Amino acid sequence: MAALRLLSVWTLLLTVTVCDGWLFDGFAARRHSESDEVALWPLPQKFQTSVDAFRLSSASFQIVHAKESTAGPSCSLLQNAFHQLEVNQPTAVLKAASVWGALRGLETFSQLVYEDDYGGQNINKTSISDFPRFAHRGILLDSSRHYLPLKVILANLVTMAMNKFNVFHWHIVDDQSFPFQSRTFPDLSHKGAYHPYTHVYTPADVKMVIEFARMRGIRVLAEFDSPGHTFSWGKGQTGLLTPCFSGSSPSGTFGPVNPILNSTYDFMTRFFKEVSTVFPDAYIHLGGDEVDFSCWKSNPDIQKFMDQQGFGQDYRKLESYYIQRLLDIVSTTNKGYMVWQEVFDNGVKVRPSDTVVEVWMNNNVDKELQNVTGSGFTAILSAPWYLDYISYGQDWKKYYTVEPLNFEGTAEQKKLVIGGEACLWGEYVDATNLTPRLWPRASAVGERLWSDENVKDVGSAYDRLVKHRCRMVRRGIPAEPLYIGFCPHEYSGN
Amino acid sequence: MAALRLLSVWTLLLTVTVCDGWLFDGFAARRHSESDEVALWPLPQKFQTSVDAFRLSSASFQIVHAKESTAGPSCSLLQNAFHQLEVNQPTAVLKAASVWGALRGLETFSQLVYEDDYGGQNINKTSISDFPRFAHRGILLDSSRHYLPLKVILANLVTMAMNKFNVFHWHIVDDQSFPFQSRTFPDLSHKGAYHPYTHVYTPADVKMVIEFARMRGIRVLAEFDSPGHTFSWGKGQTGLLTPCFSGSSPSGTFGPVNPILNSTYDFMTRFFKEVSTVFPDAYIHLGGDEVDFSCWKSNPDIQKFMDQQGFGQDYRKLESYYIQRLLDIVSTTNKGYMVWQEVFDNGVKVRPSDTVVEVWMNNNVDKELQNVTGSGFTAILSAPWYLDYISYGQDWKKYYTVEPLNFEGTAEQKKLVIGGEACLWGEYVDATNLTPRLWPRASAVGERLWSDENVKDVGSAYDRLVKHRCRMVRRGIPAEPLYIGFCPHEYSGN
């Protein structure tokens, strides 16, 4: 995906072509045995280094586009990315098939630079060919259980790029609050957010997050979960949710989205039309998890509808009915969709070609992956990576040693697992503790999703991750310590 | 300990005398039913409030010393504390027996103020009498496993004051690093710190921490743990530690402090003479926990000494010998000392009048407290409050529901339990995650140590603590959320 080549002309030459590797070579250098100071994370697919070291100079370091590059100085995304580098003198060539690959290569280049005892910046003669093992490398943040100020979202996009994550799964709304400000239905956030002005994401905010992510090679995958997890939607959209009954009269409480009313589908049509415009990604996450049937069961109108449709007492058929109508609506926006595994488990009829199934339940994961891919569905794995669950000690090792393709299945089935996500659900997390709780624990997932499957030695990963953690700290990110020790430059923020 | 009285003259009158209660009364006011917005933490001993509310005005609010106060404007500690208040108009009287009580009262006063829907600051007619249940209310921070920059220590002193803690137990050195810069033995930190310049506490740093704490009514109790936990001491003080043997020859590794050499006691005499000057508190913590006897056992010189002294194979007698000589040394500085429970458990002969025993082992806590106090020793409880151990969910409830005096013993024995400490050991904690990991979990311990023993309802504590947590956030402290929800003013820092 990316190719970087060190030459002796003290310049980083950038070539964005179809070439898919990295190479450093052809330079005279002094000998320096600091190679163990270089701690690349995630580890590249192919990596050769030597003790020949070059000193970088901030005065003369430059990045230029090679003649053969199709992306020139007019490629603003790369011009901006150049600012990420703080390195200075020797010469390298970075070849990449796409600007995204070039971004990843620039991050790796920056990680090759190390400080010597005299404060000098050095880089060793190195040759790297690199590409990700999985295409989908995501982080889920939840801005409903707690509102997340933009600052913390942006800081985590920066950190995702350092760890070669490329999908920000934004679980933007849920039962507890609806911070997404819709132009079409402003009451959704006005009445459903924790506060209508201070705890919302305006269209400008959302646009900024998307652009900030794009500049770092990160897709923003928005999730609008339904028909469950929608309590907050009901505050601003009267009639959307199912009235629950206590005996023969309404109890005053509300359940999942009401699947029997045309008004529901009219609303969803208009709402997802807006959403599909606001979020440019080719996919949208439609949720579909944890639908509680008890309210539907209590409601006489729903029961009547079940009878009319011939669903009997199988509420999974009603869920299926709703999801299918919703997917038809979203299909008209030309987006693909991602759903939580229940949509598959409950037998909702969806087209494998359009649907990515996210496996999140941490029981029988292998069996579930076997079934999902056996039915021809593309899958994303998040079950072993629920980072909101915390425990004492080095739990990153647990995340690190997961092998996503360890299920029984054909080569074709394995190919259908396109990646995974580390999920930091928000029940106990807000801007006060999100970043140190997520990093470097999520870095373990980052390497699992990027590096070769044989890169699995916990001991050598520990040594690299300790240094990578200090690198994040050096860049201003409060990534928490793995264990006893120190960083040359400690975190000094709040 | 403190008395606060609201009058109708729009002024906070301060009286520091021997009076020991708070009273608000005697004012005409509009009715306002916002009393549930007031969330005092920890809950005062006696507390009466009404719906009569006063508006505070930033233009006219002032704090003045009452005529009968023995502490006037020359009391710089109080003059500085006044700056903590951001409230503004009505009138109150604060009576306190000491400046420390006045500080606590000012914190409570600030907590009585609440914001109405129009941004106005209000305070209701209130009468409070307050004093702490336990005299020793401590937080232990560990600056050896990870170096803690001053900024994070100071931020936590501020937060301790908000929660009425009054002892900062500074576990300043340990096996892993020796950041305390000694004037007498500069090599201790020069060779024993993680870095001799960036990871040390200079004399000026230490002085600043002590003064910053004092201004907030917090004692700094320094711990220099020995004879175990001293690996880092050995780097800068050759010959201090016991050489371990492998068979008949030294293995090259070192064990606890060498208790058989006069040079050890010469060193300790000079070192603790300095320490006792640097730290003005009446107590010093001498550690004494987790002494590993295996290295002593391996050393032939130690074995010979054991024989000479008639200790047989009882290495606890050797430990006792060391501790007794150390205590004799520290006694000459006129300090009392605190020790971990093993010093008591191992039968070291120490005078109960000088010694405070800290109970930290979380098995048979009640039995240990019974024994310690039964032998006439003063005790501090930290066993149930090791906050470095984390788990998913609301573990603050576990800390909150501890009853320190729930052991069998006489009234005299109960009186010997003078308080407790929340300990945040540093294996997994540094400046990146310390503050959100400690707060508001330590607040639960704070209320247990301050409020009446009957204040133990978890539900009402939850409601108050949610608001108190938002108050800490409002004051710039990244205290983590208890559970789903929001603060009107979210944390916006890094």
Tab-separated table of N, CA and C in Angstrom, chain A residues 184-237:
chain	number	residue	atom	x	y	z
A	184	THR	N	-33.744	18.645	9.185
A	184	THR	CA	-35.112	18.255	8.835
A	184	THR	C	-35.988	18.130	10.072
A	185	PHE	N	-35.420	17.572	11.134
A	185	PHE	CA	-36.182	17.360	12.366
A	185	PHE	C	-35.432	17.954	13.556
A	186	PRO	N	-35.396	19.289	13.625
A	186	PRO	CA	-34.602	19.925	14.696
A	186	PRO	C	-35.054	19.549	16.106
A	187	ASP	N	-36.310	19.154	16.251
A	187	ASP	CA	-36.773	18.792	17.590
A	187	ASP	C	-36.081	17.555	18.150
A	188	LEU	N	-35.546	16.719	17.267
A	188	LEU	CA	-34.890	15.500	17.752
A	188	LEU	C	-33.796	15.837	18.755
A	189	SER	N	-32.927	16.797	18.405
A	189	SER	CA	-31.889	17.178	19.362
A	189	SER	C	-32.385	18.243	20.322
A	190	HIS	N	-33.285	19.078	19.842
A	190	HIS	CA	-33.752	20.153	20.720
A	190	HIS	C	-34.431	19.572	21.959
A	191	LYS	N	-35.146	18.472	21.769
A	191	LYS	CA	-35.826	17.850	22.911
A	191	LYS	C	-35.135	16.583	23.387
A	192	GLY	N	-34.306	15.984	22.521
A	192	GLY	CA	-33.723	14.691	22.871
A	192	GLY	C	-32.281	14.735	23.345
A	193	ALA	N	-31.616	15.890	23.165
A	193	ALA	CA	-30.233	15.987	23.659
A	193	ALA	C	-30.252	16.294	25.153
A	194	TYR	N	-29.111	16.094	25.806
A	194	TYR	CA	-29.034	16.451	27.230
A	194	TYR	C	-29.299	17.939	27.412
A	195	HIS	N	-28.844	18.733	26.455
A	195	HIS	CA	-29.124	20.166	26.458
A	195	HIS	C	-29.191	20.616	25.004
A	196	PRO	N	-30.196	21.439	24.645
A	196	PRO	CA	-30.420	21.744	23.224
A	196	PRO	C	-29.334	22.596	22.576
A	197	TYR	N	-28.497	23.274	23.388
A	197	TYR	CA	-27.474	24.124	22.793
A	197	TYR	C	-26.049	23.666	23.105
A	198	THR	N	-25.842	23.234	24.356
A	198	THR	CA	-24.467	22.913	24.748
A	198	THR	C	-24.113	21.448	24.500
A	199	HIS	N	-25.102	20.575	24.348
A	199	HIS	CA	-24.828	19.139	24.234
A	199	HIS	C	-25.323	18.584	22.897
A	200	VAL	N	-25.031	19.318	21.827
A	200	VAL	CA	-25.444	18.876	20.497
A	200	VAL	C	-24.269	18.950	19.526
A	201	TYR	N	-24.383	18.213	18.419
A	201	TYR	CA	-23.457	18.340	17.296
A	201	TYR	C	-24.197	19.049	16.178
A	202	THR	N	-23.792	20.277	15.916
A	202	THR	CA	-24.434	21.044	14.854
A	202	THR	C	-23.966	20.504	13.500
A	203	PRO	N	-24.658	20.855	12.423
A	203	PRO	CA	-24.172	20.455	11.097
A	203	PRO	C	-22.717	20.870	10.871
A	204	ALA	N	-22.339	22.030	11.348
A	204	ALA	CA	-20.948	22.481	11.183
A	204	ALA	C	-19.988	21.601	11.982
A	205	ASP	N	-20.406	21.203	13.179
A	205	ASP	CA	-19.573	20.312	13.998
A	205	ASP	C	-19.337	18.989	13.274
A	206	VAL	N	-20.418	18.420	12.766
A	206	VAL	CA	-20.335	17.121	12.106
A	206	VAL	C	-19.430	17.218	10.879
A	207	LYS	N	-19.613	18.297	10.133
A	207	LYS	CA	-18.801	18.500	8.940
A	207	LYS	C	-17.321	18.599	9.306
A	208	MET	N	-17.063	19.272	10.394
A	208	MET	CA	-15.680	19.436	10.834
A	208	MET	C	-15.072	18.100	11.238
A	209	VAL	N	-15.818	17.301	11.976
A	209	VAL	CA	-15.327	15.977	12.385
A	209	VAL	C	-15.007	15.140	11.149
A	210	ILE	N	-15.907	15.159	10.173
A	210	ILE	CA	-15.718	14.345	8.968
A	210	ILE	C	-14.475	14.794	8.199
A	211	GLU	N	-14.303	16.094	8.070
A	211	GLU	CA	-13.155	16.602	7.321
A	211	GLU	C	-11.848	16.361	8.074
A	212	PHE	N	-11.896	16.559	9.377
A	212	PHE	CA	-10.714	16.316	10.215
A	212	PHE	C	-10.290	14.847	10.106
A	213	ALA	N	-11.287	13.973	10.081
A	213	ALA	CA	-11.014	12.537	9.946
A	213	ALA	C	-10.456	12.234	8.552
A	214	ARG	N	-11.076	12.798	7.535
A	214	ARG	CA	-10.652	12.537	6.155
A	214	ARG	C	-9.199	12.933	5.947
A	215	MET	N	-8.802	14.049	6.517
A	215	MET	CA	-7.426	14.511	6.368
A	215	MET	C	-6.434	13.518	6.968
A	216	ARG	N	-6.930	12.649	7.839
A	216	ARG	CA	-6.087	11.632	8.471
A	216	ARG	C	-6.381	10.228	7.960
A	217	GLY	N	-7.105	10.163	6.839
A	217	GLY	CA	-7.378	8.851	6.242
A	217	GLY	C	-8.372	8.034	7.038
A	218	ILE	N	-9.319	8.695	7.672
A	218	ILE	CA	-10.295	7.997	8.520
A	218	ILE	C	-11.710	8.259	8.014
A	219	ARG	N	-12.440	7.167	7.787
A	219	ARG	CA	-13.855	7.264	7.408
A	219	ARG	C	-14.694	7.505	8.658
A	220	VAL	N	-15.773	8.240	8.503
A	220	VAL	CA	-16.713	8.394	9.615
A	220	VAL	C	-17.967	7.595	9.282
A	221	LEU	N	-18.147	6.529	10.055
A	221	LEU	CA	-19.284	5.632	9.869
A	221	LEU	C	-20.295	5.968	10.952
A	222	ALA	N	-21.371	6.645	10.558
A	222	ALA	CA	-22.365	7.070	11.549
A	222	ALA	C	-23.339	5.936	11.840
A	223	GLU	N	-23.693	5.785	13.101
A	223	GLU	CA	-24.714	4.800	13.456
A	223	GLU	C	-25.955	5.496	13.998
A	224	PHE	N	-27.076	5.180	13.373
A	224	PHE	CA	-28.379	5.579	13.904
A	224	PHE	C	-29.149	4.294	14.145
A	225	ASP	N	-29.067	3.842	15.369
A	225	ASP	CA	-29.564	2.537	15.777
A	225	ASP	C	-31.092	2.577	15.935
A	226	SER	N	-31.768	1.608	15.318
A	226	SER	CA	-33.201	1.427	15.517
A	226	SER	C	-33.534	-0.029	15.197
A	227	PRO	N	-34.672	-0.587	15.590
A	227	PRO	CA	-35.797	0.083	16.249
A	227	PRO	C	-35.630	0.201	17.766
A	228	GLY	N	-34.667	-0.553	18.361
A	228	GLY	CA	-34.419	-0.391	19.788
A	228	GLY	C	-33.464	0.769	20.015
A	229	HIS	N	-33.143	1.032	21.258
A	229	HIS	CA	-32.184	2.094	21.607
A	229	HIS	C	-32.605	3.461	21.080
A	230	THR	N	-33.909	3.715	21.056
A	230	THR	CA	-34.403	4.948	20.429
A	230	THR	C	-35.201	5.834	21.378
A	231	PHE	N	-35.095	5.573	22.677
A	231	PHE	CA	-35.926	6.333	23.613
A	231	PHE	C	-35.809	7.843	23.383
A	232	SER	N	-34.577	8.330	23.175
A	232	SER	CA	-34.382	9.779	23.013
A	232	SER	C	-35.019	10.329	21.739
A	233	TRP	N	-35.184	9.462	20.718
A	233	TRP	CA	-35.830	9.917	19.479
A	233	TRP	C	-37.273	10.343	19.754
A	234	GLY	N	-37.900	9.602	20.654
A	234	GLY	CA	-39.325	9.811	20.919
A	234	GLY	C	-39.627	11.171	21.524
A	235	LYS	N	-38.638	11.789	22.160
A	235	LYS	CA	-38.897	13.080	22.797
A	235	LYS	C	-39.182	14.168	21.777
A	236	GLY	N	-38.513	14.078	20.622
A	236	GLY	CA	-38.674	15.127	19.627
A	236	GLY	C	-39.539	14.707	18.452
A	237	GLN	N	-40.010	13.479	18.442
A	237	GLN	CA	-40.789	12.996	17.305
A	237	GLN	C	-41.983	12.203	17.844
